N, CA, C and O atoms as a GROMACS GRO file, in nm:
protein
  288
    1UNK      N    1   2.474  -1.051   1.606
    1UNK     CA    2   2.373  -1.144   1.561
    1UNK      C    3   2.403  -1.179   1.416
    1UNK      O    4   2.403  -1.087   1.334
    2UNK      N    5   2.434  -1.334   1.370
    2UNK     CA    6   2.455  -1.354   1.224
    2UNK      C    7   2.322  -1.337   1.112
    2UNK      O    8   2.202  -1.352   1.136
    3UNK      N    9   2.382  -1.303   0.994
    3UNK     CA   10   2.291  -1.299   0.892
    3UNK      C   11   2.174  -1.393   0.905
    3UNK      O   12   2.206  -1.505   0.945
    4UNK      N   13   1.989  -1.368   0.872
    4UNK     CA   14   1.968  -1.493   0.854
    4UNK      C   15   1.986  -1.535   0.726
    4UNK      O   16   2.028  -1.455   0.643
    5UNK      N   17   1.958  -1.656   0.697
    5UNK     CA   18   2.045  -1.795   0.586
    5UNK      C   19   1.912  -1.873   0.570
    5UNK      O   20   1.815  -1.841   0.639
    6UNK      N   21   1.906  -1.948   0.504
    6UNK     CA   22   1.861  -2.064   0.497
    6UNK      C   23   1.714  -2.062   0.428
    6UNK      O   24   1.649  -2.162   0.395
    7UNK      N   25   1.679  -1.929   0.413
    7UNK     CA   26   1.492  -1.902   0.332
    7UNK      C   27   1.548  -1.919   0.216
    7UNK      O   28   1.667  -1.904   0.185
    8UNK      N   29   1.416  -1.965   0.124
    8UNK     CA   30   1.382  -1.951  -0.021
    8UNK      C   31   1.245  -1.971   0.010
    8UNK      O   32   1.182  -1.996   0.113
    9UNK      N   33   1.196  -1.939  -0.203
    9UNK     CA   34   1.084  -1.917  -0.167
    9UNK      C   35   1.011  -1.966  -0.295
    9UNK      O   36   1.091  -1.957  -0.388
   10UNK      N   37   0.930  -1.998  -0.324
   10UNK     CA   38   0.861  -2.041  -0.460
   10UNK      C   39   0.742  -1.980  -0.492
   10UNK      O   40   0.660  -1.973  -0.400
   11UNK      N   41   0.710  -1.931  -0.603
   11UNK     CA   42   0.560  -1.901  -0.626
   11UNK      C   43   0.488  -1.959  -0.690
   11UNK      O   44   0.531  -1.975  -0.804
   12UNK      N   45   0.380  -2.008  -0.668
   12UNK     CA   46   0.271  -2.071  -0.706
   12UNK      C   47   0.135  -2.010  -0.726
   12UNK      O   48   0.054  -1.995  -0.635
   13UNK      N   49   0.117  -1.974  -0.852
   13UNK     CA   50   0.005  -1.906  -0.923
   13UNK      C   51   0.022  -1.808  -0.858
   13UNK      O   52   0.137  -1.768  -0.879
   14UNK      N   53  -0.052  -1.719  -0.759
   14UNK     CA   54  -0.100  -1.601  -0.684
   14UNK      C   55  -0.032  -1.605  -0.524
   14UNK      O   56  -0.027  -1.510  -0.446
   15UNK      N   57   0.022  -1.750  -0.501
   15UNK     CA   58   0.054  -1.761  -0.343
   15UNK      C   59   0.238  -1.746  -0.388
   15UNK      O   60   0.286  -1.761  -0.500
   16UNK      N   61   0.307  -1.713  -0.264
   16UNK     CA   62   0.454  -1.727  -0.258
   16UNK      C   63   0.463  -1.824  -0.120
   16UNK      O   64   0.409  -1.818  -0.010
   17UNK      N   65   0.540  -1.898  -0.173
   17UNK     CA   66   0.573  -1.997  -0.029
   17UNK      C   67   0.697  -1.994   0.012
   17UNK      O   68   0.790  -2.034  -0.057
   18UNK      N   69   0.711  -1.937   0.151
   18UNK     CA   70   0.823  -1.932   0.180
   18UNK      C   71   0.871  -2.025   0.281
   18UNK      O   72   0.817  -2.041   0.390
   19UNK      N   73   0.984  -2.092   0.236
   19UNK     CA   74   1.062  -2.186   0.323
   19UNK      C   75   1.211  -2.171   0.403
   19UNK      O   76   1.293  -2.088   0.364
   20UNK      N   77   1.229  -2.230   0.480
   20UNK     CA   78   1.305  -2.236   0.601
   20UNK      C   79   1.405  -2.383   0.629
   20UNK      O   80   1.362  -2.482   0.688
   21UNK      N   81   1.505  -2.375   0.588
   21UNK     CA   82   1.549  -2.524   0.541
   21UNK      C   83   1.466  -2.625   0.515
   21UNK      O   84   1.460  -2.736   0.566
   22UNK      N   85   1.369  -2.551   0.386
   22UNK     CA   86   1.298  -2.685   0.323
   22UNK      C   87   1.189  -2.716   0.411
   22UNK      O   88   1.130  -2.824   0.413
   23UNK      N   89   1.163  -2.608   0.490
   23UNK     CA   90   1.066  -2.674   0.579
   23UNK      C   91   0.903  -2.514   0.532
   23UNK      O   92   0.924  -2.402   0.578
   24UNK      N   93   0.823  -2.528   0.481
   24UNK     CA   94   0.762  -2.464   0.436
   24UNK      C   95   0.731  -2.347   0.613
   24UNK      O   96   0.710  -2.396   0.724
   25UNK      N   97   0.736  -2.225   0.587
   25UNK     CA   98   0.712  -2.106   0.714
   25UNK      C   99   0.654  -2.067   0.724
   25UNK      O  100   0.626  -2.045   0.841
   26UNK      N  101   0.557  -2.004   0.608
   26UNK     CA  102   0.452  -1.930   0.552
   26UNK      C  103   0.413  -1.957   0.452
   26UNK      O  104   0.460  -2.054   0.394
   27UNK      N  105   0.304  -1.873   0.391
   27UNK     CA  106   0.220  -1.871   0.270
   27UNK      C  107   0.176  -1.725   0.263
   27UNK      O  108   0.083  -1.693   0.338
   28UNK      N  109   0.221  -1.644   0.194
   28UNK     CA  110   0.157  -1.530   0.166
   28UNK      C  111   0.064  -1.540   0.033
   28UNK      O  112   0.081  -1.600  -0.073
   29UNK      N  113  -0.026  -1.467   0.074
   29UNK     CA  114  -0.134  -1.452  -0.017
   29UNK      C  115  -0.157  -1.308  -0.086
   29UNK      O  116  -0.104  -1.209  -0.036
   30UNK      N  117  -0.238  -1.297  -0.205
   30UNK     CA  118  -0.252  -1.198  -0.260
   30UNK      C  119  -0.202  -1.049  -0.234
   30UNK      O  120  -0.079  -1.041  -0.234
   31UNK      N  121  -0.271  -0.927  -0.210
   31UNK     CA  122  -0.209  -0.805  -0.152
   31UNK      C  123  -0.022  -0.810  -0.089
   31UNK      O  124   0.082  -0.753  -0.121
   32UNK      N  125  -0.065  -0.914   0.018
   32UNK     CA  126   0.099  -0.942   0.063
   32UNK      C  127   0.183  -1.075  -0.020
   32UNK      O  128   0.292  -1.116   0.020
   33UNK      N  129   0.136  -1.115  -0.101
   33UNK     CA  130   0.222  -1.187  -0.185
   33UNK      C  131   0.276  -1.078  -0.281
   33UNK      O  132   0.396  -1.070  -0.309
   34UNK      N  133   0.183  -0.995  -0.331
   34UNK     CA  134   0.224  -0.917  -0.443
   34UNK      C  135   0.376  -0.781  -0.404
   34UNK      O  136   0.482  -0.757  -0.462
   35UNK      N  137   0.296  -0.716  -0.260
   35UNK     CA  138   0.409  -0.641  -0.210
   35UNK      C  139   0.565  -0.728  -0.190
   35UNK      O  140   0.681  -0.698  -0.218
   36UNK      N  141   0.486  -0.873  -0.111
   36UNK     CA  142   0.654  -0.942  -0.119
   36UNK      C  143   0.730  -0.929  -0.268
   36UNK      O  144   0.837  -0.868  -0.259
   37UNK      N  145   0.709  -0.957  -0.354
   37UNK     CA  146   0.765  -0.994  -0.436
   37UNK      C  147   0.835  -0.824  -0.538
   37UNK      O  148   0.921  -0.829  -0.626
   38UNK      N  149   0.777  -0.716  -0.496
   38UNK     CA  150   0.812  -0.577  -0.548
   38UNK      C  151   0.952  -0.547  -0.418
   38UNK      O  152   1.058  -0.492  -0.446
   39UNK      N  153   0.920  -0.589  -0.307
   39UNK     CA  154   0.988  -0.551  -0.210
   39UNK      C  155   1.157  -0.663  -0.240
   39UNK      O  156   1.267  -0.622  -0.280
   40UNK      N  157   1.117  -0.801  -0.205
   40UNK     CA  158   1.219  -0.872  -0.298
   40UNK      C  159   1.357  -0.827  -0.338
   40UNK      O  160   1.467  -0.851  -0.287
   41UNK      N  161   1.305  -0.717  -0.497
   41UNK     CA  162   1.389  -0.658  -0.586
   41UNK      C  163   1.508  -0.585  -0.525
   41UNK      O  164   1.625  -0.568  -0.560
   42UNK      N  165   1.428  -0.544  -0.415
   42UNK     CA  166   1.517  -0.380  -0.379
   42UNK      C  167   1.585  -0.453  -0.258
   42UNK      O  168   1.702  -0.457  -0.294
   43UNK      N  169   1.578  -0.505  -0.149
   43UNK     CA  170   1.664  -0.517  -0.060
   43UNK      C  171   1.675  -0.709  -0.029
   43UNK      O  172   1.661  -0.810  -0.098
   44UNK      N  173   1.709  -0.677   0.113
   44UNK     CA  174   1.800  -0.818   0.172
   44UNK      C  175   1.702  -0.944   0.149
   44UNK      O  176   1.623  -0.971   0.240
   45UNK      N  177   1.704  -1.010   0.050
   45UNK     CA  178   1.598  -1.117   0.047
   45UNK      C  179   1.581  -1.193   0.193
   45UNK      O  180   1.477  -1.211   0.256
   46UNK      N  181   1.707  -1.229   0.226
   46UNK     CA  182   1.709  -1.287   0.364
   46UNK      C  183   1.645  -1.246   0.439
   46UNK      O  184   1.543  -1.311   0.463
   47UNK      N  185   1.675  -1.094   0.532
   47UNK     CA  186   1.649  -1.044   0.588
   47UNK      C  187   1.485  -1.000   0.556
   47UNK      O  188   1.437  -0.955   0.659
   48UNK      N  189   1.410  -1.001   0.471
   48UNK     CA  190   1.271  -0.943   0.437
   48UNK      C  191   1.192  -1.082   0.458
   48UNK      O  192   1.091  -1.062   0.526
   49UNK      N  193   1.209  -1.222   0.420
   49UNK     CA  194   1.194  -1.305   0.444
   49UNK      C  195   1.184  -1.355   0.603
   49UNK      O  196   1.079  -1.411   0.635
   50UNK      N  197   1.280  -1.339   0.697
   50UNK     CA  198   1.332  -1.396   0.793
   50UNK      C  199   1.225  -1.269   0.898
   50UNK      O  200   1.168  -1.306   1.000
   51UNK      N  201   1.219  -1.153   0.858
   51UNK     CA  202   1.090  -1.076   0.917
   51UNK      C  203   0.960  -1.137   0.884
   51UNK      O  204   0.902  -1.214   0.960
   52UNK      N  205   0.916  -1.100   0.768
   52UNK     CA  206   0.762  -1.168   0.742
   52UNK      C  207   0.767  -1.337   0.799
   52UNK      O  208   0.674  -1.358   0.877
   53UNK      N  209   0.841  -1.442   0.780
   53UNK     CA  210   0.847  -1.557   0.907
   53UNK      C  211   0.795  -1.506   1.033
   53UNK      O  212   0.681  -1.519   1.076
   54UNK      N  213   0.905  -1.438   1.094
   54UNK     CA  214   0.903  -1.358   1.248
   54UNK      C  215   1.017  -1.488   1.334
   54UNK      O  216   1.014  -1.532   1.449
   55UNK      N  217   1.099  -1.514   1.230
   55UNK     CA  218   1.217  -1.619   1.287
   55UNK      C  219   1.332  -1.494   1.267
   55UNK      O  220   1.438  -1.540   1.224
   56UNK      N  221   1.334  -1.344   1.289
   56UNK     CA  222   1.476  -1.268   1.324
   56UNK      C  223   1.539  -1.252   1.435
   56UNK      O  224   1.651  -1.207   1.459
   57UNK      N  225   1.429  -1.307   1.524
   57UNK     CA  226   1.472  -1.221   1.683
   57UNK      C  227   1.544  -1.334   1.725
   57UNK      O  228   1.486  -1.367   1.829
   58UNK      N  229   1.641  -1.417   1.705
   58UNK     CA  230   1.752  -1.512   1.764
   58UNK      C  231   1.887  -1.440   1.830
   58UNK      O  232   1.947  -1.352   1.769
   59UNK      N  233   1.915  -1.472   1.918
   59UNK     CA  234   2.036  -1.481   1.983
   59UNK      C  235   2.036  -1.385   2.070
   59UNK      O  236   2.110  -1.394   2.167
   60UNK      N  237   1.957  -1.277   2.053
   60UNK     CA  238   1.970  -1.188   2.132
   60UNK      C  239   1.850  -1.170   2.253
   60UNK      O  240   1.810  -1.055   2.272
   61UNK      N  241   1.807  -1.253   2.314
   61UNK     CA  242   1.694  -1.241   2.374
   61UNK      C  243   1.786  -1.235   2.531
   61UNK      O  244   1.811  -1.135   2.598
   62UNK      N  245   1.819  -1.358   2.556
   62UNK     CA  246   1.886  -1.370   2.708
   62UNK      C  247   1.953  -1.273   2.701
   62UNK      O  248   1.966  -1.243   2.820
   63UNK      N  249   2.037  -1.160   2.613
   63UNK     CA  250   2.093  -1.056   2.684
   63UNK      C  251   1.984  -0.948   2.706
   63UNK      O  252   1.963  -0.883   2.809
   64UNK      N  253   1.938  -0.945   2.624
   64UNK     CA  254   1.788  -0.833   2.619
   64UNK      C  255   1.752  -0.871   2.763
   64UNK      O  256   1.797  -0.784   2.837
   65UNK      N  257   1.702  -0.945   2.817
   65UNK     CA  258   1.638  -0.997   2.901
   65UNK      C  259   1.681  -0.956   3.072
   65UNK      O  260   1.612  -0.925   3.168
   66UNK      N  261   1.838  -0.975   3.052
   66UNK     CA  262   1.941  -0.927   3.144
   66UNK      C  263   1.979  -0.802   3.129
   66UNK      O  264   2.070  -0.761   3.202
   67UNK      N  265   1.906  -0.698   3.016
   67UNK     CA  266   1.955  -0.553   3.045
   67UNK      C  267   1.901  -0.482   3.166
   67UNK      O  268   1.813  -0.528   3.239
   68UNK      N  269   1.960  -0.367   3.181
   68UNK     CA  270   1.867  -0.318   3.398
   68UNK      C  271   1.742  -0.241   3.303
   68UNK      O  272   1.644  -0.232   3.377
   69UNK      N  273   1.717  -0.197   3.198
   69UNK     CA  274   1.632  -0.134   3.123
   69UNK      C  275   1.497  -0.234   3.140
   69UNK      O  276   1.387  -0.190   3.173
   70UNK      N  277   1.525  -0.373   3.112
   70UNK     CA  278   1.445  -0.454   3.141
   70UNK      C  279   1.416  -0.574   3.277
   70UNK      O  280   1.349  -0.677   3.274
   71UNK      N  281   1.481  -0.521   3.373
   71UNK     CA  282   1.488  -0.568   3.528
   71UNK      C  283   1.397  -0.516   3.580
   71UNK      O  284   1.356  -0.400   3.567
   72UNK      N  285   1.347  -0.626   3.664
   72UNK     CA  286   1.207  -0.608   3.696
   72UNK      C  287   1.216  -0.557   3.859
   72UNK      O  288   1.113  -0.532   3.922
   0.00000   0.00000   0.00000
């Protein structure tokens, strides 16, 4: 599964807005604006971003889907 790509994010007063090729994804607010932005520092911006969206789970679904773990 490739890196995700393509978030940034802007803050505005108390809100962080996070975007998705320019296309606004979210809005975190207070409590979770503040943790986003401590969390940020320390690891995969991408990847911390591309979770709080809930746009990570790509590419891998149709095999998930076809494992016998998940055969119905």
């Amino acid at each position: 599964m490739p890196a995700p790509s393509g978030f940034d994010f802007v803050v505005r007063g108390d809100d962080v807005v996070i975007r998705h090729h320019g296309v606004t994804a979210t809005v975190l607010r207070g409590a979770r604006a503040r943790d986003f932005l401590t969390e940020i520092e320390s690891g995969d911006a991408q990847l911390l971003m591309a979770r709080l969206t809930g746009n990570y789970r790509r590419g891998n679904e149709r095999t998930a889907r076809q494992h016998p773990r998940n055969a119905r």
